[in-house]
């Protein structure tokens, strides 16, 4: 008699046709069990969480409170922290199950960068876009202070001058006059500088490079940076000279100068962001400019050339355009995530511009001498640089009190 082939199941022999039915139905039974007991399949891979959104921070004294939008499929979040002064990056060991967290024990008056990494069990998803937060306050003093920009930082208008030829750098300029906490500055600013001299072109062959390049050659640490730039980009000096010396009114130039100011904004944003990249842990303060000439309703110019050359309408135009430039500087600073001292400068010089009726209260030179001394014209004198220092100190105190959050 022929016997059917057998297979063993737990030591017993089963006919071959039984093995056939087992092979057919067991996988289906296993799949059904996985569906019932392990939704998504018993062997399904872990789902990768999405990206957290809308990360925000609230600075405090030695602390920062973070909040963010939930990521899809996330069961928790890891917090990444970078100290922007030391450059050290750490990831908090605690897995946060909510969408907010407060970090304490941070250093006073220091910049930190944060991002959020979502997790689903052991699988990590893409980190959120980072934010940078400065804790409130100020402790001790800065390790370094670098002053960049044009003549309004270099000290033109308040001789004697020293250092690089044609830069008109003076120890009477505002960087040397700041309140406690600011060390002796490294003065990189040079008279006549435009935005391109900050990051693209060397202004004079005897200078060590662009101002940004020179900045990058110095130590970082806890750093303060101040900057004035933009006045030469719109040709304020030549336009003012034209107003004073022309036999016809210069008011027809208003629209052209105004358009130059408008066009300058994206370039300023770029320069300010490059400063942030070069010194990510620095406090960066961008100064504005005085309105240059007094309110024409109360003005009285003392230099005869200025007295005869500037009419009331031209003086008002100069003030309006200077205010527009300051607004543009402030807007660019806000976009770039740096501090602006524009209103502070305007307020510090109010009633002390060129052509102030009381000449002893005039903190901006009218026409200062002839030939080589002409560069001093319409620049702050010693009292004016004291006023600029006061404006920087006000902006510093505001930053220390309110701090800042930037993308």
PDB file of C-alpha atoms in Angstrom, residues 110-269:
ATOM      1  CA  UNK A 110      24.224  86.182  27.126  1.00  0.00           C
ATOM      2  CA  UNK A 111      23.112  85.061  23.682  1.00  0.00           C
ATOM      3  CA  UNK A 112      21.852  81.478  23.229  1.00  0.00           C
ATOM      4  CA  UNK A 113      20.541  79.599  20.180  1.00  0.00           C
ATOM      5  CA  UNK A 114      17.761  77.026  20.623  1.00  0.00           C
ATOM      6  CA  UNK A 115      16.077  74.448  18.411  1.00  0.00           C
ATOM      7  CA  UNK A 116      13.624  71.611  19.105  1.00  0.00           C
ATOM      8  CA  UNK A 117      14.066  68.010  17.879  1.00  0.00           C
ATOM      9  CA  UNK A 118      10.902  65.832  17.889  1.00  0.00           C
ATOM     10  CA  UNK A 119      11.025  62.164  18.816  1.00  0.00           C
ATOM     11  CA  UNK A 120       8.641  59.226  18.374  1.00  0.00           C
ATOM     12  CA  UNK A 121       9.852  56.473  20.689  1.00  0.00           C
ATOM     13  CA  UNK A 122      13.482  56.174  19.519  1.00  0.00           C
ATOM     14  CA  UNK A 123      13.042  57.831  16.118  1.00  0.00           C
ATOM     15  CA  UNK A 124      14.012  61.507  15.742  1.00  0.00           C
ATOM     16  CA  UNK A 125      12.480  63.904  13.251  1.00  0.00           C
ATOM     17  CA  UNK A 126      13.756  67.158  11.697  1.00  0.00           C
ATOM     18  CA  UNK A 127      14.637  69.929  14.133  1.00  0.00           C
ATOM     19  CA  UNK A 128      12.722  73.200  14.222  1.00  0.00           C
ATOM     20  CA  UNK A 129      14.094  76.407  12.750  1.00  0.00           C
ATOM     21  CA  UNK A 130      16.351  77.929  15.436  1.00  0.00           C
ATOM     22  CA  UNK A 131      15.843  81.116  17.391  1.00  0.00           C
ATOM     23  CA  UNK A 132      18.406  83.176  19.294  1.00  0.00           C
ATOM     24  CA  UNK A 133      17.578  84.662  22.671  1.00  0.00           C
ATOM     25  CA  UNK A 134      19.568  87.050  24.857  1.00  0.00           C
ATOM     26  CA  UNK A 135      18.975  86.671  28.591  1.00  0.00           C
ATOM     27  CA  UNK A 136      18.206  89.891  30.424  1.00  0.00           C
ATOM     28  CA  UNK A 137      20.698  92.013  32.303  1.00  0.00           C
ATOM     29  CA  UNK A 138      24.399  92.719  32.131  1.00  0.00           C
ATOM     30  CA  UNK A 139      27.164  91.385  34.307  1.00  0.00           C
ATOM     31  CA  UNK A 140      30.715  92.625  34.665  1.00  0.00           C
ATOM     32  CA  UNK A 141      32.135  94.071  31.465  1.00  0.00           C
ATOM     33  CA  UNK A 142      32.679  93.103  27.846  1.00  0.00           C
ATOM     34  CA  UNK A 143      35.874  91.313  26.920  1.00  0.00           C
ATOM     35  CA  UNK A 144      36.130  93.246  23.645  1.00  0.00           C
ATOM     36  CA  UNK A 145      34.622  96.303  21.975  1.00  0.00           C
ATOM     37  CA  UNK A 146      34.882  96.903  18.220  1.00  0.00           C
ATOM     38  CA  UNK A 147      33.704 100.168  16.614  1.00  0.00           C
ATOM     39  CA  UNK A 148      33.052  99.997  12.861  1.00  0.00           C
ATOM     40  CA  UNK A 149      31.673 102.316  10.224  1.00  0.00           C
ATOM     41  CA  UNK A 150      32.218 105.810   8.894  1.00  0.00           C
ATOM     42  CA  UNK A 151      33.304 109.247  10.139  1.00  0.00           C
ATOM     43  CA  UNK A 152      30.573 109.456  12.785  1.00  0.00           C
ATOM     44  CA  UNK A 153      32.235 106.559  14.610  1.00  0.00           C
ATOM     45  CA  UNK A 154      35.839 107.370  13.642  1.00  0.00           C
ATOM     46  CA  UNK A 155      35.644 110.794  15.302  1.00  0.00           C
ATOM     47  CA  UNK A 156      35.847 113.186  12.360  1.00  0.00           C
ATOM     48  CA  UNK A 157      35.048 116.683  13.610  1.00  0.00           C
ATOM     49  CA  UNK A 158      36.873 116.373  16.941  1.00  0.00           C
ATOM     50  CA  UNK A 159      40.643 116.545  16.353  1.00  0.00           C
ATOM     51  CA  UNK A 160      43.432 115.658  16.969  1.00  0.00           C
ATOM     52  CA  UNK A 161      43.518 112.603  14.717  1.00  0.00           C
ATOM     53  CA  UNK A 162      45.708 109.543  14.814  1.00  0.00           C
ATOM     54  CA  UNK A 163      46.124 106.166  13.202  1.00  0.00           C
ATOM     55  CA  UNK A 164      45.393 105.297   9.583  1.00  0.00           C
ATOM     56  CA  UNK A 165      45.820 108.110   7.060  1.00  0.00           C
ATOM     57  CA  UNK A 166      42.559 109.809   5.944  1.00  0.00           C
ATOM     58  CA  UNK A 167      40.451 107.851   8.452  1.00  0.00           C
ATOM     59  CA  UNK A 168      40.365 110.818  10.874  1.00  0.00           C
ATOM     60  CA  UNK A 169      40.208 108.667  13.972  1.00  0.00           C
ATOM     61  CA  UNK A 170      39.989 110.536  17.242  1.00  0.00           C
ATOM     62  CA  UNK A 171      40.104 109.481  20.886  1.00  0.00           C
ATOM     63  CA  UNK A 172      37.343 112.087  21.411  1.00  0.00           C
ATOM     64  CA  UNK A 173      34.905 109.968  19.418  1.00  0.00           C
ATOM     65  CA  UNK A 174      32.016 108.242  21.194  1.00  0.00           C
ATOM     66  CA  UNK A 175      33.570 104.721  21.389  1.00  0.00           C
ATOM     67  CA  UNK A 176      36.091 106.092  23.907  1.00  0.00           C
ATOM     68  CA  UNK A 177      33.378 107.758  26.007  1.00  0.00           C
ATOM     69  CA  UNK A 178      30.947 104.931  26.812  1.00  0.00           C
ATOM     70  CA  UNK A 179      29.899 104.164  30.363  1.00  0.00           C
ATOM     71  CA  UNK A 180      31.310 101.381  32.505  1.00  0.00           C
ATOM     72  CA  UNK A 181      31.421  97.891  31.063  1.00  0.00           C
ATOM     73  CA  UNK A 182      32.837  98.924  27.691  1.00  0.00           C
ATOM     74  CA  UNK A 183      36.610  98.411  27.427  1.00  0.00           C
ATOM     75  CA  UNK A 184      38.936 100.603  25.354  1.00  0.00           C
ATOM     76  CA  UNK A 185      37.677 100.174  21.796  1.00  0.00           C
ATOM     77  CA  UNK A 186      39.446  98.783  18.799  1.00  0.00           C
ATOM     78  CA  UNK A 187      38.526 101.512  16.326  1.00  0.00           C
ATOM     79  CA  UNK A 188      38.048 100.052  12.859  1.00  0.00           C
ATOM     80  CA  UNK A 189      35.826 102.851  11.483  1.00  0.00           C
ATOM     81  CA  UNK A 190      37.209 105.161   8.817  1.00  0.00           C
ATOM     82  CA  UNK A 191      35.941 108.490   7.513  1.00  0.00           C
ATOM     83  CA  UNK A 192      34.248 108.219   4.129  1.00  0.00           C
ATOM     84  CA  UNK A 193      33.344 104.538   4.480  1.00  0.00           C
ATOM     85  CA  UNK A 194      30.360 103.127   2.585  1.00  0.00           C
ATOM     86  CA  UNK A 195      28.593  99.807   3.075  1.00  0.00           C
ATOM     87  CA  UNK A 196      30.875  98.041   0.584  1.00  0.00           C
ATOM     88  CA  UNK A 197      33.902  98.955   2.724  1.00  0.00           C
ATOM     89  CA  UNK A 198      32.394  96.885   5.521  1.00  0.00           C
ATOM     90  CA  UNK A 199      32.297  93.613   3.603  1.00  0.00           C
ATOM     91  CA  UNK A 200      33.397  93.871  -0.033  1.00  0.00           C
ATOM     92  CA  UNK A 201      36.127  96.377  -0.876  1.00  0.00           C
ATOM     93  CA  UNK A 202      39.172  97.748   0.926  1.00  0.00           C
ATOM     94  CA  UNK A 203      38.690 101.483   1.360  1.00  0.00           C
ATOM     95  CA  UNK A 204      42.405 102.398   1.266  1.00  0.00           C
ATOM     96  CA  UNK A 205      45.387 100.278   0.266  1.00  0.00           C
ATOM     97  CA  UNK A 206      47.081 100.924   3.610  1.00  0.00           C
ATOM     98  CA  UNK A 207      44.194  99.435   5.595  1.00  0.00           C
ATOM     99  CA  UNK A 208      44.444  95.735   6.574  1.00  0.00           C
ATOM    100  CA  UNK A 209      41.316  94.751   4.617  1.00  0.00           C
ATOM    101  CA  UNK A 210      37.587  95.266   4.744  1.00  0.00           C
ATOM    102  CA  UNK A 211      36.226  96.280   8.120  1.00  0.00           C
ATOM    103  CA  UNK A 212      34.475  92.934   8.504  1.00  0.00           C
ATOM    104  CA  UNK A 213      37.687  91.120   7.620  1.00  0.00           C
ATOM    105  CA  UNK A 214      39.579  93.109  10.237  1.00  0.00           C
ATOM    106  CA  UNK A 215      36.886  92.346  12.799  1.00  0.00           C
ATOM    107  CA  UNK A 216      37.214  88.626  12.109  1.00  0.00           C
ATOM    108  CA  UNK A 217      40.936  88.770  12.872  1.00  0.00           C
ATOM    109  CA  UNK A 218      40.285  89.812  16.483  1.00  0.00           C
ATOM    110  CA  UNK A 219      39.185  87.683  19.482  1.00  0.00           C
ATOM    111  CA  UNK A 220      35.500  87.148  20.249  1.00  0.00           C
ATOM    112  CA  UNK A 221      34.446  86.382  23.805  1.00  0.00           C
ATOM    113  CA  UNK A 222      31.826  88.638  25.337  1.00  0.00           C
ATOM    114  CA  UNK A 223      31.740  91.395  22.725  1.00  0.00           C
ATOM    115  CA  UNK A 224      30.149  94.774  22.006  1.00  0.00           C
ATOM    116  CA  UNK A 225      30.025  96.092  18.422  1.00  0.00           C
ATOM    117  CA  UNK A 226      28.788  99.519  17.310  1.00  0.00           C
ATOM    118  CA  UNK A 227      28.399 100.768  13.739  1.00  0.00           C
ATOM    119  CA  UNK A 228      27.453 103.870  11.753  1.00  0.00           C
ATOM    120  CA  UNK A 229      27.025 103.390   8.003  1.00  0.00           C
ATOM    121  CA  UNK A 230      24.757 104.681   5.247  1.00  0.00           C
ATOM    122  CA  UNK A 231      25.325 108.438   5.136  1.00  0.00           C
ATOM    123  CA  UNK A 232      28.030 108.208   2.488  1.00  0.00           C
ATOM    124  CA  UNK A 233      26.052 105.643   0.481  1.00  0.00           C
ATOM    125  CA  UNK A 234      23.370 108.229  -0.197  1.00  0.00           C
ATOM    126  CA  UNK A 235      25.920 110.990  -0.816  1.00  0.00           C
ATOM    127  CA  UNK A 236      24.837 113.206   2.046  1.00  0.00           C
ATOM    128  CA  UNK A 237      28.117 115.135   2.113  1.00  0.00           C
ATOM    129  CA  UNK A 238      28.083 116.055  -1.562  1.00  0.00           C
ATOM    130  CA  UNK A 239      24.358 116.801  -1.525  1.00  0.00           C
ATOM    131  CA  UNK A 240      24.771 119.090   1.498  1.00  0.00           C
ATOM    132  CA  UNK A 241      27.690 120.856  -0.173  1.00  0.00           C
ATOM    133  CA  UNK A 242      25.516 121.361  -3.240  1.00  0.00           C
ATOM    134  CA  UNK A 243      22.737 122.841  -1.105  1.00  0.00           C
ATOM    135  CA  UNK A 244      25.106 125.348   0.498  1.00  0.00           C
ATOM    136  CA  UNK A 245      27.074 126.399  -2.592  1.00  0.00           C
ATOM    137  CA  UNK A 246      24.438 126.266  -5.326  1.00  0.00           C
ATOM    138  CA  UNK A 247      22.905 129.516  -6.499  1.00  0.00           C
ATOM    139  CA  UNK A 248      19.581 127.722  -6.915  1.00  0.00           C
ATOM    140  CA  UNK A 249      17.514 125.746  -4.428  1.00  0.00           C
ATOM    141  CA  UNK A 250      18.528 122.125  -3.931  1.00  0.00           C
ATOM    142  CA  UNK A 251      14.984 121.075  -3.033  1.00  0.00           C
ATOM    143  CA  UNK A 252      14.605 119.526  -6.482  1.00  0.00           C
ATOM    144  CA  UNK A 253      17.020 116.818  -5.298  1.00  0.00           C
ATOM    145  CA  UNK A 254      14.659 115.603  -2.599  1.00  0.00           C
ATOM    146  CA  UNK A 255      12.998 112.751  -4.512  1.00  0.00           C
ATOM    147  CA  UNK A 256      16.282 111.376  -5.859  1.00  0.00           C
ATOM    148  CA  UNK A 257      17.902 111.310  -2.420  1.00  0.00           C
ATOM    149  CA  UNK A 258      14.787 109.799  -0.875  1.00  0.00           C
ATOM    150  CA  UNK A 259      14.846 106.989  -3.444  1.00  0.00           C
ATOM    151  CA  UNK A 260      18.501 106.288  -2.657  1.00  0.00           C
ATOM    152  CA  UNK A 261      17.581 105.906   1.000  1.00  0.00           C
ATOM    153  CA  UNK A 262      14.753 103.505   0.166  1.00  0.00           C
ATOM    154  CA  UNK A 263      17.049 101.444  -2.069  1.00  0.00           C
ATOM    155  CA  UNK A 264      19.685 101.221   0.673  1.00  0.00           C
ATOM    156  CA  UNK A 265      17.584  99.167   3.110  1.00  0.00           C
ATOM    157  CA  UNK A 266      18.271  95.631   1.770  1.00  0.00           C
ATOM    158  CA  UNK A 267      21.987  96.385   1.619  1.00  0.00           C
ATOM    159  CA  UNK A 268      21.973  97.462   5.261  1.00  0.00           C
ATOM    160  CA  UNK A 269      20.103  94.286   6.235  1.00  0.00           C
TER     161      UNK A 269
END
